[in-house]
């Protein structure tokens, strides 16, 4: 098996640029995402390099995107309703959305752990992985700049 180039090598930089030219991983056909989940999907799949994604990871990434959108929806609702509400008997109680948000936050953290986001991936040097991810983000940014450049778009 060929050795993976070091993340600070010229070969790694070239590979990151080649990968940046490729589209982001697609949502698996058997997984349903709502249209409002897509910005979260994009954020999740950009958090790792293209080569790190497996088919199973993409399913979990979709679940994470749905969860993050649900957190946003519930947070906005809570903001509008307030932290305390009056129940049917007229008693002031904590808004039940707090419990929903807590449960969603726990699910989000579990899904992130499953995707090895925020921790050390098994079999990888953490600093090298961080460098590779940073290099991929830089290459993606260059790709976006070039796509936005009107001279190059012609």
XYZ file of C-alpha atoms in Angstrom:
154
model
C 0.000 0.000 0.000
C 1.489 3.368 -1.004
C 2.316 5.772 1.776
C 0.109 8.799 2.221
C 2.077 12.021 1.630
C 2.782 14.221 4.638
C 0.204 16.986 4.981
C 2.900 19.651 4.739
C 4.381 18.318 1.482
C 3.988 19.697 -2.031
C 2.258 16.450 -3.049
C -0.344 16.983 -0.308
C -0.951 20.547 -1.487
C -1.449 19.367 -5.066
C -3.793 16.604 -3.902
C -5.808 19.119 -1.847
C -6.218 21.342 -4.917
C -7.257 18.364 -7.059
C -9.753 17.309 -4.381
C -11.078 20.878 -4.138
C -11.914 20.729 -7.832
C -14.117 17.728 -7.152
C -17.657 18.233 -5.881
C -18.427 17.702 -2.212
C -19.620 14.210 -1.290
C -23.260 13.629 -2.232
C -26.019 12.662 0.158
C -26.460 8.868 -0.078
C -29.448 7.976 -2.273
C -31.154 6.045 0.527
C -30.989 8.979 2.975
C -33.522 11.816 2.967
C -32.481 15.368 3.738
C -34.920 18.251 3.796
C -34.040 21.284 1.648
C -33.274 23.355 4.776
C -30.796 20.668 5.922
C -28.478 21.267 2.950
C -26.461 24.197 4.381
C -25.743 22.032 7.431
C -24.803 19.085 5.165
C -22.302 21.303 3.354
C -20.780 22.436 6.634
C -20.484 18.877 7.921
C -18.867 17.384 4.811
C -16.416 20.285 4.553
C -15.166 19.540 8.074
C -13.125 16.572 6.829
C -11.012 15.904 3.761
C -12.705 14.214 0.786
C -10.713 11.009 1.299
C -11.814 10.629 4.932
C -15.489 10.071 4.037
C -16.777 6.504 3.889
C -20.270 5.452 2.801
C -21.245 4.796 6.418
C -19.849 8.166 7.522
C -21.985 9.959 4.925
C -25.141 8.438 6.445
C -24.099 9.698 9.873
C -23.185 13.078 8.329
C -26.741 13.347 6.997
C -28.131 12.535 10.435
C -25.872 15.226 11.911
C -27.045 17.776 9.326
C -30.701 17.028 10.180
C -29.922 17.288 13.887
C -28.147 20.624 13.500
C -31.069 22.052 11.532
C -33.490 20.818 14.201
C -31.382 22.575 16.842
C -31.600 25.799 14.858
C -35.402 25.509 14.444
C -35.955 24.733 18.131
C -33.599 27.520 19.219
C -35.488 30.073 17.152
C -38.822 28.857 18.541
C -37.490 29.047 22.103
C -36.189 32.541 21.468
C -39.673 33.606 20.384
C -41.521 31.848 23.219
C -39.133 32.579 26.055
C -37.537 30.280 28.612
C -40.580 30.199 30.872
C -44.161 29.757 29.731
C -47.558 29.377 31.289
C -49.018 25.863 31.125
C -52.710 24.974 30.670
C -53.345 25.334 34.433
C -51.853 28.808 34.532
C -48.643 27.754 36.261
C -45.376 29.263 35.050
C -42.992 26.460 34.038
C -39.755 26.031 32.143
C -40.367 25.842 28.401
C -40.260 22.152 27.329
C -38.140 23.181 24.337
C -35.180 23.367 26.737
C -35.403 19.579 27.194
C -35.763 19.080 23.440
C -32.680 21.223 22.798
C -30.701 19.349 25.445
C -31.599 16.032 23.817
C -30.703 17.340 20.356
C -27.364 18.677 21.663
C -26.535 15.253 23.121
C -27.417 13.596 19.807
C -25.261 16.118 17.945
C -22.255 15.366 20.166
C -22.752 11.605 19.784
C -22.922 11.920 15.994
C -19.815 14.109 15.968
C -17.951 11.533 18.062
C -19.078 8.833 15.657
C -17.604 10.855 12.788
C -14.409 11.479 14.775
C -14.906 15.232 14.481
C -13.194 17.138 17.230
C -11.070 14.226 18.434
C -8.297 12.028 17.155
C -9.252 9.686 14.351
C -8.229 6.093 14.885
C -4.866 5.361 13.289
C -4.086 8.989 12.456
C -1.707 11.496 13.955
C -3.947 14.320 15.213
C -1.623 17.137 14.171
C -1.137 15.661 10.692
C -4.899 15.208 10.304
C -5.511 18.802 11.412
C -2.952 20.033 8.854
C -4.579 17.982 6.096
C -8.017 19.355 6.972
C -6.669 22.920 7.047
C -5.008 22.399 3.670
C -8.303 21.081 2.258
C -10.201 24.130 3.588
C -7.614 26.452 2.010
C -7.894 24.635 -1.317
C -11.703 24.855 -1.156
C -11.431 28.597 -0.497
C -9.163 29.055 -3.534
C -11.631 27.080 -5.651
C -14.502 29.314 -4.500
C -12.476 32.457 -5.234
C -11.706 31.214 -8.725
C -15.343 30.273 -9.321
C -16.422 33.777 -8.288
C -13.834 35.504 -10.508
C -15.731 36.878 -13.527
C -12.665 36.750 -15.782
C -12.161 33.058 -15.151
C -15.861 32.236 -15.434
C -15.935 33.245 -19.120
